[in-house]
């Protein structure tokens, strides 16, 4: 039996109950959802869904179920539409689900259809709506629901969904161009080189497509990735994914600096969204940088960095601070001052010994050691159980956005891998690089066969 999506079949309200007309509450929910969609247009264009942060109650009311109790901080919605994709300069949320996909189809039209469907679903989920029009408990009774349901009743939770294209998306293993994208791969979108000490696991590396889902509720982030994977079924399959918690950076001066699993403040010297000229200089790809379709976008580097925390925990405090170059308490540089005081790498103590060790992490990662290069870090802690030898498989899932990976990431990682005192406690086990296109413009219509989608300029 076929059922029109607009006229769902009658169904029992509970499994095993006799079939009958849809229950009134169910109809009320459908009407409420339609009202929301009617207000927002097919693609949620307008209706305040672009260009700002909706208060928790506003976002929750967009969902067709009762909002969760209390307007907890961080419940609200970030705009999905805009000049840049959300999830880069957006204030870093508490939880991450990051995933990459390998595209399994050869058909360019199917890839475009996937990107269209993903864009529409992402625009909805980031506003606290189900991934699909009907949601988990409505729609045709004999078809799988168009949302998996575990985020039902939860607010938008600050969800952002950020999409990127990896080098392998453009080029097949035999070197031929995929999906008719000859000449479209930016020169800077090159696989990262092997760095000294890399212990990369193939199953945690690369991927044609990457999605970073960040939210203030882990269930909301996982729900987003799960629904994108569901939508991609038959077109792209998940290659690997990573959960993260407890952000290891700040992207606004209003956010307190969090701590990583070494117990140190992390993100002190990060680029913040308030530094608009630094963002333009170090994060956004500019017209003329080499790939016009990527202007307004960025490059994302991901590294899964396992930390040998049991060994670290036996290192004296003096050694820990020497390695980082900052105090464990306030995060101030060892040359003195407070957390935000600029490190003074010339300052010396007794016998002319530098107060900040030249091989400390902060000295080697500082712009003065890297030709002025900076990056926008957006990483998370992770703990993936233990390794069977009594050690936690824990560390930092490093995420950084840069305008030019060849000058901003590769030389710094090389220097850190070779000289950083911290390297002894780190094992890089996963890696990838993706080109992250600009955002879908405010006012764009989404959905259908003609809707706008993330990365559309690439296929133009
Ligand atoms: C598990 C691995 C890592 C840990 C635990 C770690 C920890 C830290 C800490 C505690 C700071 C000082 C506070 C701050 O300014 O944020 C810092 C700064 C920094 N780190 Fe890392 N980091 C790691 C990996 C990396 C990697 C792989 C890179 C890049 C290749 C990197 C780049 C930076 C940069 C650019 C700074 C700011 C330096 C400055 O301007 O003063 N870090 N990191």
GROMACS .gro file of C-alpha atoms and ligand atoms in nm:
model
  503
    1UNK     CA    1   0.000   0.000   0.000
    2UNK     CA    2   0.135   0.341  -0.085
    3UNK     CA    3   0.060   0.635   0.136
    4UNK     CA    4   0.098   0.997   0.046
    5UNK     CA    5   0.325   1.174   0.294
    6UNK     CA    6   0.059   1.439   0.325
    7UNK     CA    7  -0.211   1.193   0.412
    8UNK     CA    8  -0.070   0.946   0.654
    9UNK     CA    9  -0.243   0.618   0.693
   10UNK     CA   10  -0.460   0.561   1.000
   11UNK     CA   11  -0.262   0.377   1.262
   12UNK     CA   12  -0.299   0.232   1.607
   13UNK     CA   13  -0.187   0.472   1.876
   14UNK     CA   14   0.001   0.192   2.051
   15UNK     CA   15   0.156  -0.120   1.901
   16UNK     CA   16  -0.096  -0.401   1.899
   17UNK     CA   17  -0.398  -0.175   1.942
   18UNK     CA   18  -0.665  -0.196   1.674
   19UNK     CA   19  -0.618   0.038   1.380
   20UNK     CA   20  -0.833   0.348   1.397
   21UNK     CA   21  -0.832   0.714   1.313
   22UNK     CA   22  -0.530   0.913   1.411
   23UNK     CA   23  -0.557   1.041   1.764
   24UNK     CA   24  -0.650   1.408   1.802
   25UNK     CA   25  -0.326   1.498   1.980
   26UNK     CA   26  -0.132   1.359   1.688
   27UNK     CA   27  -0.329   1.577   1.449
   28UNK     CA   28  -0.270   1.876   1.670
   29UNK     CA   29   0.103   1.814   1.653
   30UNK     CA   30   0.089   1.792   1.274
   31UNK     CA   31  -0.097   2.120   1.253
   32UNK     CA   32   0.150   2.283   1.484
   33UNK     CA   33   0.442   2.162   1.269
   34UNK     CA   34   0.274   2.282   0.952
   35UNK     CA   35   0.212   2.616   1.113
   36UNK     CA   36   0.581   2.644   1.186
   37UNK     CA   37   0.674   2.546   0.833
   38UNK     CA   38   0.419   2.778   0.680
   39UNK     CA   39   0.557   3.062   0.884
   40UNK     CA   40   0.913   2.984   0.788
   41UNK     CA   41   0.870   2.898   0.421
   42UNK     CA   42   1.002   2.579   0.265
   43UNK     CA   43   1.354   2.645   0.369
   44UNK     CA   44   1.303   2.819   0.699
   45UNK     CA   45   1.407   3.136   0.523
   46UNK     CA   46   1.293   3.437   0.715
   47UNK     CA   47   1.106   3.381   1.041
   48UNK     CA   48   1.410   3.499   1.234
   49UNK     CA   49   1.602   3.182   1.158
   50UNK     CA   50   1.899   3.362   1.014
   51UNK     CA   51   2.134   3.613   1.159
   52UNK     CA   52   2.120   3.564   1.532
   53UNK     CA   53   2.073   3.354   1.838
   54UNK     CA   54   1.715   3.274   1.932
   55UNK     CA   55   1.629   3.265   2.298
   56UNK     CA   56   1.575   2.919   2.441
   57UNK     CA   57   1.202   2.957   2.466
   58UNK     CA   58   1.170   3.077   2.106
   59UNK     CA   59   1.368   2.781   1.976
   60UNK     CA   60   1.184   2.534   2.193
   61UNK     CA   61   0.848   2.662   2.081
   62UNK     CA   62   0.946   2.579   1.724
   63UNK     CA   63   0.952   2.213   1.824
   64UNK     CA   64   0.613   2.052   1.819
   65UNK     CA   65   0.638   1.902   2.164
   66UNK     CA   66   0.645   2.065   2.504
   67UNK     CA   67   0.972   2.244   2.570
   68UNK     CA   68   1.196   2.090   2.833
   69UNK     CA   69   1.155   2.226   3.183
   70UNK     CA   70   1.330   2.555   3.246
   71UNK     CA   71   1.517   2.777   3.004
   72UNK     CA   72   1.862   2.636   3.078
   73UNK     CA   73   2.147   2.844   2.946
   74UNK     CA   74   2.253   2.722   2.605
   75UNK     CA   75   1.912   2.588   2.500
   76UNK     CA   76   1.870   2.841   2.220
   77UNK     CA   77   1.926   2.817   1.847
   78UNK     CA   78   2.202   2.960   1.631
   79UNK     CA   79   2.111   3.076   1.283
   80UNK     CA   80   2.187   2.816   1.019
   81UNK     CA   81   2.174   3.051   0.722
   82UNK     CA   82   2.439   3.319   0.685
   83UNK     CA   83   2.754   3.433   0.511
   84UNK     CA   84   2.967   3.175   0.691
   85UNK     CA   85   2.868   2.832   0.816
   86UNK     CA   86   2.781   2.828   1.184
   87UNK     CA   87   3.006   2.623   1.412
   88UNK     CA   88   3.330   2.809   1.342
   89UNK     CA   89   3.321   3.146   1.519
   90UNK     CA   90   3.005   3.043   1.708
   91UNK     CA   91   3.071   3.033   2.086
   92UNK     CA   92   3.201   2.679   2.140
   93UNK     CA   93   2.933   2.445   2.273
   94UNK     CA   94   2.992   2.172   2.533
   95UNK     CA   95   2.957   1.858   2.322
   96UNK     CA   96   3.075   1.731   1.987
   97UNK     CA   97   2.985   1.454   1.749
   98UNK     CA   98   3.216   1.460   1.451
   99UNK     CA   99   3.177   1.217   1.161
  100UNK     CA  100   3.316   1.158   0.816
  101UNK     CA  101   3.158   0.978   0.522
  102UNK     CA  102   3.281   0.803   0.211
  103UNK     CA  103   3.058   0.870  -0.088
  104UNK     CA  104   2.958   0.536  -0.238
  105UNK     CA  105   2.775   0.657  -0.548
  106UNK     CA  106   2.946   0.764  -0.871
  107UNK     CA  107   2.651   0.980  -0.969
  108UNK     CA  108   2.697   1.356  -0.937
  109UNK     CA  109   2.321   1.416  -0.922
  110UNK     CA  110   2.290   1.180  -0.627
  111UNK     CA  111   2.566   1.367  -0.444
  112UNK     CA  112   2.391   1.698  -0.506
  113UNK     CA  113   2.062   1.547  -0.387
  114UNK     CA  114   2.235   1.430  -0.068
  115UNK     CA  115   2.382   1.775  -0.002
  116UNK     CA  116   2.039   1.929  -0.061
  117UNK     CA  117   1.874   1.688   0.178
  118UNK     CA  118   2.148   1.734   0.439
  119UNK     CA  119   2.121   2.111   0.416
  120UNK     CA  120   1.747   2.107   0.469
  121UNK     CA  121   1.770   1.860   0.757
  122UNK     CA  122   2.051   2.059   0.919
  123UNK     CA  123   1.856   2.383   0.886
  124UNK     CA  124   1.567   2.219   1.068
  125UNK     CA  125   1.758   2.037   1.341
  126UNK     CA  126   1.961   2.345   1.432
  127UNK     CA  127   1.632   2.526   1.498
  128UNK     CA  128   1.508   2.250   1.729
  129UNK     CA  129   1.286   2.091   1.466
  130UNK     CA  130   1.284   1.724   1.366
  131UNK     CA  131   1.509   1.635   1.070
  132UNK     CA  132   1.211   1.575   0.843
  133UNK     CA  133   0.873   1.732   0.792
  134UNK     CA  134   0.678   1.465   0.979
  135UNK     CA  135   0.913   1.385   1.262
  136UNK     CA  136   0.953   1.065   1.457
  137UNK     CA  137   0.592   0.992   1.551
  138UNK     CA  138   0.393   1.110   1.250
  139UNK     CA  139   0.405   1.053   0.878
  140UNK     CA  140   0.316   0.742   0.681
  141UNK     CA  141   0.275   0.451   0.919
  142UNK     CA  142   0.434   0.203   0.681
  143UNK     CA  143   0.746   0.408   0.617
  144UNK     CA  144   1.044   0.470   0.844
  145UNK     CA  145   1.001   0.799   1.032
  146UNK     CA  146   1.191   1.094   0.886
  147UNK     CA  147   1.343   1.167   1.228
  148UNK     CA  148   1.482   0.910   1.471
  149UNK     CA  149   1.315   1.060   1.778
  150UNK     CA  150   1.576   1.079   2.053
  151UNK     CA  151   1.585   1.461   2.042
  152UNK     CA  152   1.208   1.492   2.070
  153UNK     CA  153   1.125   1.725   2.356
  154UNK     CA  154   1.479   1.863   2.372
  155UNK     CA  155   1.548   2.225   2.277
  156UNK     CA  156   1.782   2.325   1.994
  157UNK     CA  157   2.065   2.325   2.253
  158UNK     CA  158   2.285   2.557   2.047
  159UNK     CA  159   2.329   2.291   1.779
  160UNK     CA  160   2.550   2.384   1.486
  161UNK     CA  161   2.620   2.155   1.190
  162UNK     CA  162   2.924   2.236   0.978
  163UNK     CA  163   3.001   2.058   0.649
  164UNK     CA  164   3.335   2.003   0.473
  165UNK     CA  165   3.477   1.832   0.162
  166UNK     CA  166   3.795   1.623   0.187
  167UNK     CA  167   4.064   1.575  -0.080
  168UNK     CA  168   3.928   1.228  -0.161
  169UNK     CA  169   3.590   1.381  -0.249
  170UNK     CA  170   3.752   1.539  -0.555
  171UNK     CA  171   4.000   1.275  -0.664
  172UNK     CA  172   3.960   0.897  -0.693
  173UNK     CA  173   4.239   0.660  -0.589
  174UNK     CA  174   4.350   0.632  -0.955
  175UNK     CA  175   4.391   1.011  -0.975
  176UNK     CA  176   4.083   1.077  -1.186
  177UNK     CA  177   3.838   1.354  -1.097
  178UNK     CA  178   3.514   1.249  -0.929
  179UNK     CA  179   3.165   1.388  -0.989
  180UNK     CA  180   3.285   1.604  -1.281
  181UNK     CA  181   3.484   1.824  -1.044
  182UNK     CA  182   3.796   1.845  -1.263
  183UNK     CA  183   4.009   2.141  -1.163
  184UNK     CA  184   3.783   2.232  -0.870
  185UNK     CA  185   3.999   2.096  -0.588
  186UNK     CA  186   4.186   2.379  -0.416
  187UNK     CA  187   4.564   2.326  -0.422
  188UNK     CA  188   4.566   2.382  -0.047
  189UNK     CA  189   4.327   2.092   0.008
  190UNK     CA  190   4.608   1.837   0.011
  191UNK     CA  191   4.636   1.536   0.240
  192UNK     CA  192   4.842   1.630   0.543
  193UNK     CA  193   5.200   1.503   0.529
  194UNK     CA  194   5.334   1.244   0.769
  195UNK     CA  195   5.455   1.419   1.085
  196UNK     CA  196   5.728   1.281   1.314
  197UNK     CA  197   5.578   1.046   1.570
  198UNK     CA  198   5.244   1.006   1.390
  199UNK     CA  199   5.074   0.679   1.488
  200UNK     CA  200   4.770   0.722   1.267
  201UNK     CA  201   4.506   0.452   1.240
  202UNK     CA  202   4.356   0.432   0.894
  203UNK     CA  203   4.008   0.379   1.041
  204UNK     CA  204   4.029   0.721   1.207
  205UNK     CA  205   4.160   0.917   0.909
  206UNK     CA  206   4.018   1.104   0.611
  207UNK     CA  207   3.671   1.087   0.463
  208UNK     CA  208   3.514   1.242   0.153
  209UNK     CA  209   3.271   1.448   0.361
  210UNK     CA  210   3.298   1.564   0.720
  211UNK     CA  211   3.035   1.701   0.954
  212UNK     CA  212   3.105   1.871   1.284
  213UNK     CA  213   2.794   1.874   1.504
  214UNK     CA  214   2.832   2.075   1.826
  215UNK     CA  215   2.561   2.126   2.088
  216UNK     CA  216   2.517   2.193   2.456
  217UNK     CA  217   2.347   1.855   2.493
  218UNK     CA  218   2.537   1.547   2.367
  219UNK     CA  219   2.211   1.376   2.272
  220UNK     CA  220   2.128   1.661   2.036
  221UNK     CA  221   2.471   1.641   1.869
  222UNK     CA  222   2.448   1.263   1.830
  223UNK     CA  223   2.092   1.291   1.700
  224UNK     CA  224   2.213   1.529   1.428
  225UNK     CA  225   2.488   1.297   1.302
  226UNK     CA  226   2.262   0.993   1.325
  227UNK     CA  227   1.996   1.156   1.112
  228UNK     CA  228   2.247   1.274   0.854
  229UNK     CA  229   2.380   0.917   0.836
  230UNK     CA  230   2.025   0.788   0.794
  231UNK     CA  231   1.960   1.034   0.512
  232UNK     CA  232   2.290   0.941   0.343
  233UNK     CA  233   2.210   0.568   0.341
  234UNK     CA  234   2.279   0.432  -0.008
  235UNK     CA  235   2.476   0.739  -0.115
  236UNK     CA  236   2.748   0.775   0.149
  237UNK     CA  237   2.853   0.561   0.444
  238UNK     CA  238   3.008   0.669   0.771
  239UNK     CA  239   3.384   0.618   0.770
  240UNK     CA  240   3.457   0.709   1.132
  241UNK     CA  241   3.321   0.930   1.402
  242UNK     CA  242   3.432   1.085   1.728
  243UNK     CA  243   3.248   1.205   2.035
  244UNK     CA  244   3.388   1.494   2.236
  245UNK     CA  245   3.300   1.665   2.560
  246UNK     CA  246   3.422   1.960   2.764
  247UNK     CA  247   3.537   2.204   2.498
  248UNK     CA  248   3.912   2.278   2.500
  249UNK     CA  249   3.888   2.630   2.367
  250UNK     CA  250   3.685   2.948   2.378
  251UNK     CA  251   3.582   3.146   2.073
  252UNK     CA  252   3.449   3.451   2.254
  253UNK     CA  253   3.599   3.660   2.533
  254UNK     CA  254   3.276   3.605   2.727
  255UNK     CA  255   3.344   3.233   2.767
  256UNK     CA  256   3.563   3.123   3.058
  257UNK     CA  257   3.872   2.930   2.952
  258UNK     CA  258   3.806   2.556   2.992
  259UNK     CA  259   4.061   2.291   3.089
  260UNK     CA  260   4.194   1.997   2.891
  261UNK     CA  261   4.267   1.650   3.030
  262UNK     CA  262   4.618   1.756   3.138
  263UNK     CA  263   4.431   1.985   3.379
  264UNK     CA  264   4.556   2.305   3.211
  265UNK     CA  265   4.354   2.596   3.084
  266UNK     CA  266   4.325   2.560   2.708
  267UNK     CA  267   4.222   2.825   2.459
  268UNK     CA  268   4.366   3.131   2.636
  269UNK     CA  269   4.534   3.272   2.325
  270UNK     CA  270   4.276   3.143   2.079
  271UNK     CA  271   4.133   3.373   1.811
  272UNK     CA  272   3.796   3.494   1.938
  273UNK     CA  273   3.498   3.604   1.734
  274UNK     CA  274   3.549   3.959   1.861
  275UNK     CA  275   3.880   3.980   1.672
  276UNK     CA  276   3.717   4.034   1.335
  277UNK     CA  277   4.033   4.142   1.155
  278UNK     CA  278   4.223   3.839   1.289
  279UNK     CA  279   3.936   3.614   1.176
  280UNK     CA  280   3.956   3.767   0.828
  281UNK     CA  281   4.332   3.731   0.822
  282UNK     CA  282   4.364   3.380   0.964
  283UNK     CA  283   4.031   3.196   0.921
  284UNK     CA  284   3.822   3.291   0.615
  285UNK     CA  285   3.942   3.203   0.268
  286UNK     CA  286   3.944   3.524   0.064
  287UNK     CA  287   3.859   3.570  -0.306
  288UNK     CA  288   4.184   3.521  -0.492
  289UNK     CA  289   4.322   3.269  -0.242
  290UNK     CA  290   4.304   3.000  -0.507
  291UNK     CA  291   3.952   2.856  -0.516
  292UNK     CA  292   3.677   3.110  -0.562
  293UNK     CA  293   3.401   2.865  -0.467
  294UNK     CA  294   3.562   2.844  -0.123
  295UNK     CA  295   3.575   3.219  -0.057
  296UNK     CA  296   3.408   3.290   0.276
  297UNK     CA  297   3.482   2.935   0.387
  298UNK     CA  298   3.779   2.786   0.568
  299UNK     CA  299   3.992   2.473   0.603
  300UNK     CA  300   3.931   2.239   0.892
  301UNK     CA  301   4.210   2.026   1.034
  302UNK     CA  302   4.117   1.744   1.274
  303UNK     CA  303   4.366   1.543   1.479
  304UNK     CA  304   4.272   1.277   1.731
  305UNK     CA  305   4.550   1.317   1.986
  306UNK     CA  306   4.569   1.053   2.253
  307UNK     CA  307   4.725   1.179   2.575
  308UNK     CA  308   4.922   0.935   2.789
  309UNK     CA  309   4.754   1.072   3.094
  310UNK     CA  310   4.870   0.803   3.339
  311UNK     CA  311   5.232   0.901   3.269
  312UNK     CA  312   5.143   1.270   3.283
  313UNK     CA  313   4.976   1.222   3.620
  314UNK     CA  314   5.308   1.098   3.761
  315UNK     CA  315   5.502   1.398   3.629
  316UNK     CA  316   5.592   1.665   3.892
  317UNK     CA  317   5.395   1.990   3.876
  318UNK     CA  318   5.715   2.179   3.793
  319UNK     CA  319   5.768   1.959   3.489
  320UNK     CA  320   5.405   1.989   3.377
  321UNK     CA  321   5.422   2.370   3.389
  322UNK     CA  322   5.759   2.373   3.213
  323UNK     CA  323   5.616   2.161   2.933
  324UNK     CA  324   5.315   2.388   2.879
  325UNK     CA  325   5.495   2.718   2.953
  326UNK     CA  326   5.206   2.839   3.168
  327UNK     CA  327   5.097   2.787   3.529
  328UNK     CA  328   4.844   2.515   3.599
  329UNK     CA  329   4.639   2.741   3.824
  330UNK     CA  330   4.569   3.070   3.650
  331UNK     CA  331   4.715   2.981   3.312
  332UNK     CA  332   4.952   3.279   3.328
  333UNK     CA  333   5.272   3.251   3.125
  334UNK     CA  334   5.572   3.144   3.331
  335UNK     CA  335   5.728   3.482   3.250
  336UNK     CA  336   5.471   3.634   3.488
  337UNK     CA  337   5.144   3.825   3.493
  338UNK     CA  338   4.796   3.691   3.454
  339UNK     CA  339   4.621   3.454   3.218
  340UNK     CA  340   4.595   3.704   2.932
  341UNK     CA  341   4.941   3.857   2.979
  342UNK     CA  342   5.154   3.815   2.665
  343UNK     CA  343   5.432   3.562   2.727
  344UNK     CA  344   5.781   3.716   2.742
  345UNK     CA  345   6.011   3.461   2.588
  346UNK     CA  346   6.319   3.676   2.660
  347UNK     CA  347   6.257   3.690   3.035
  348UNK     CA  348   6.523   3.496   3.224
  349UNK     CA  349   6.577   3.391   3.582
  350UNK     CA  350   6.886   3.294   3.776
  351UNK     CA  351   7.183   3.206   3.558
  352UNK     CA  352   7.008   3.350   3.253
  353UNK     CA  353   6.779   3.047   3.222
  354UNK     CA  354   6.463   3.146   3.025
  355UNK     CA  355   6.152   3.152   3.243
  356UNK     CA  356   5.959   2.995   2.955
  357UNK     CA  357   6.142   2.691   2.821
  358UNK     CA  358   6.222   2.734   2.449
  359UNK     CA  359   6.081   2.383   2.391
  360UNK     CA  360   5.757   2.450   2.578
  361UNK     CA  361   5.428   2.410   2.393
  362UNK     CA  362   5.333   2.775   2.427
  363UNK     CA  363   5.666   2.901   2.295
  364UNK     CA  364   5.659   2.668   1.991
  365UNK     CA  365   5.291   2.730   1.911
  366UNK     CA  366   5.312   3.107   1.962
  367UNK     CA  367   5.279   3.328   1.651
  368UNK     CA  368   5.631   3.467   1.708
  369UNK     CA  369   5.768   3.117   1.646
  370UNK     CA  370   5.547   3.063   1.342
  371UNK     CA  371   5.586   3.364   1.118
  372UNK     CA  372   5.279   3.528   1.274
  373UNK     CA  373   5.051   3.231   1.200
  374UNK     CA  374   4.748   3.180   1.422
  375UNK     CA  375   4.453   2.943   1.402
  376UNK     CA  376   4.102   2.920   1.543
  377UNK     CA  377   4.104   2.616   1.771
  378UNK     CA  378   3.774   2.442   1.846
  379UNK     CA  379   3.873   2.110   1.998
  380UNK     CA  380   3.719   1.880   2.259
  381UNK     CA  381   3.827   1.632   2.524
  382UNK     CA  382   3.750   1.270   2.450
  383UNK     CA  383   3.753   0.949   2.652
  384UNK     CA  384   3.682   0.632   2.456
  385UNK     CA  385   3.700   0.374   2.733
  386UNK     CA  386   4.030   0.204   2.812
  387UNK     CA  387   4.279   0.006   2.611
  388UNK     CA  388   4.279  -0.324   2.801
  389UNK     CA  389   4.616  -0.245   2.959
  390UNK     CA  390   4.473  -0.031   3.236
  391UNK     CA  391   4.514   0.294   3.046
  392UNK     CA  392   4.237   0.531   2.944
  393UNK     CA  393   4.203   0.593   2.573
  394UNK     CA  394   4.164   0.964   2.634
  395UNK     CA  395   4.293   1.285   2.487
  396UNK     CA  396   4.211   1.586   2.284
  397UNK     CA  397   4.020   1.586   1.958
  398UNK     CA  398   4.197   1.882   1.802
  399UNK     CA  399   3.991   2.087   1.556
  400UNK     CA  400   4.129   2.402   1.399
  401UNK     CA  401   4.003   2.635   1.126
  402UNK     CA  402   4.262   2.807   0.908
  403UNK     CA  403   4.271   3.009   0.589
  404UNK     CA  404   4.582   2.830   0.464
  405UNK     CA  405   4.676   2.490   0.611
  406UNK     CA  406   5.013   2.489   0.431
  407UNK     CA  407   5.141   2.792   0.621
  408UNK     CA  408   4.925   2.793   0.936
  409UNK     CA  409   4.905   2.427   1.034
  410UNK     CA  410   5.172   2.211   0.867
  411UNK     CA  411   5.484   2.403   0.980
  412UNK     CA  412   5.351   2.441   1.335
  413UNK     CA  413   5.265   2.072   1.364
  414UNK     CA  414   5.609   1.982   1.229
  415UNK     CA  415   5.778   2.204   1.486
  416UNK     CA  416   5.564   2.068   1.769
  417UNK     CA  417   5.619   1.707   1.663
  418UNK     CA  418   5.995   1.756   1.654
  419UNK     CA  419   6.063   1.983   1.950
  420UNK     CA  420   5.761   2.020   2.179
  421UNK     CA  421   5.832   1.881   2.529
  422UNK     CA  422   5.464   1.783   2.533
  423UNK     CA  423   5.512   1.538   2.243
  424UNK     CA  424   5.639   1.272   2.480
  425UNK     CA  425   5.287   1.256   2.625
  426UNK     CA  426   5.096   1.265   2.293
  427UNK     CA  427   5.011   1.012   2.021
  428UNK     CA  428   4.835   1.136   1.709
  429UNK     CA  429   4.598   0.855   1.611
  430UNK     CA  430   4.350   1.021   1.374
  431UNK     CA  431   4.374   1.293   1.111
  432UNK     CA  432   4.194   1.472   0.832
  433UNK     CA  433   4.157   1.793   0.639
  434UNK     CA  434   3.845   1.934   0.474
  435UNK     CA  435   3.748   2.244   0.278
  436UNK     CA  436   3.454   2.405   0.457
  437UNK     CA  437   3.249   2.614   0.214
  438UNK     CA  438   3.079   2.937   0.303
  439UNK     CA  439   2.728   2.937   0.444
  440UNK     CA  440   2.397   2.925   0.260
  441UNK     CA  441   2.283   3.286   0.223
  442UNK     CA  442   2.010   3.432   0.439
  443UNK     CA  443   1.680   3.427   0.256
  444UNK     CA  444   1.771   3.123   0.045
  445UNK     CA  445   1.497   2.867  -0.008
  446UNK     CA  446   1.585   2.511   0.085
  447UNK     CA  447   1.439   2.174  -0.004
  448UNK     CA  448   1.280   2.035  -0.318
  449UNK     CA  449   1.474   1.985  -0.641
  450UNK     CA  450   1.599   2.341  -0.664
  451UNK     CA  451   1.676   2.433  -0.306
  452UNK     CA  452   2.003   2.595  -0.206
  453UNK     CA  453   2.262   2.375  -0.038
  454UNK     CA  454   2.597   2.392   0.136
  455UNK     CA  455   2.876   2.378  -0.123
  456UNK     CA  456   2.649   2.476  -0.413
  457UNK     CA  457   2.917   2.704  -0.562
  458UNK     CA  458   3.145   2.402  -0.598
  459UNK     CA  459   2.898   2.240  -0.838
  460UNK     CA  460   2.812   2.559  -1.027
  461LIG     C1  461   4.675   1.709   2.314
  461LIG     C2  462   4.737   1.805   2.247
  461LIG     C3  463   4.745   1.946   2.292
  461LIG     C4  464   4.732   2.001   2.415
  461LIG     C5  465   4.705   1.929   2.546
  461LIG     C6  466   4.748   2.143   2.403
  461LIG     C7  467   4.744   2.232   2.507
  461LIG     C8  468   4.763   2.369   2.496
  461LIG     C9  469   4.765   2.463   2.605
  461LIG    C10  470   4.746   2.426   2.751
  461LIG    C11  471   4.788   2.585   2.556
  461LIG    C12  472   4.802   2.716   2.635
  461LIG    C13  473   4.676   2.792   2.649
  461LIG    C14  474   4.622   2.851   2.522
  461LIG     O1  475   4.669   2.956   2.475
  461LIG     O2  476   4.532   2.791   2.467
  461LIG    C15  477   4.797   2.571   2.413
  461LIG    C16  478   4.817   2.672   2.323
  461LIG    C17  479   4.825   2.658   2.189
  461LIG     N1  480   4.826   2.539   2.118
  461LIG    FE1  481   4.805   2.356   2.195
  461LIG     N2  482   4.771   2.172   2.271
  461LIG    C18  483   4.770   2.055   2.200
  461LIG    C19  484   4.791   2.039   2.065
  461LIG    C20  485   4.812   2.142   1.978
  461LIG    C21  486   4.832   2.126   1.837
  461LIG    C22  487   4.835   1.994   1.762
  461LIG    C23  488   4.847   2.249   1.786
  461LIG    C24  489   4.870   2.292   1.643
  461LIG    C25  490   4.944   2.225   1.557
  461LIG    C26  491   4.833   2.344   1.894
  461LIG    C27  492   4.838   2.479   1.882
  461LIG    C28  493   4.832   2.569   1.986
  461LIG    C29  494   4.834   2.711   1.967
  461LIG    C30  495   4.839   2.787   1.836
  461LIG    C31  496   4.831   2.767   2.096
  461LIG    C32  497   4.834   2.917   2.129
  461LIG    C33  498   4.976   2.963   2.141
  461LIG    C34  499   4.982   3.111   2.174
  461LIG     O3  500   4.943   3.191   2.090
  461LIG     O4  501   5.027   3.144   2.284
  461LIG     N3  502   4.814   2.274   2.009
  461LIG     N4  503   4.783   2.438   2.379
   0.00000   0.00000   0.00000
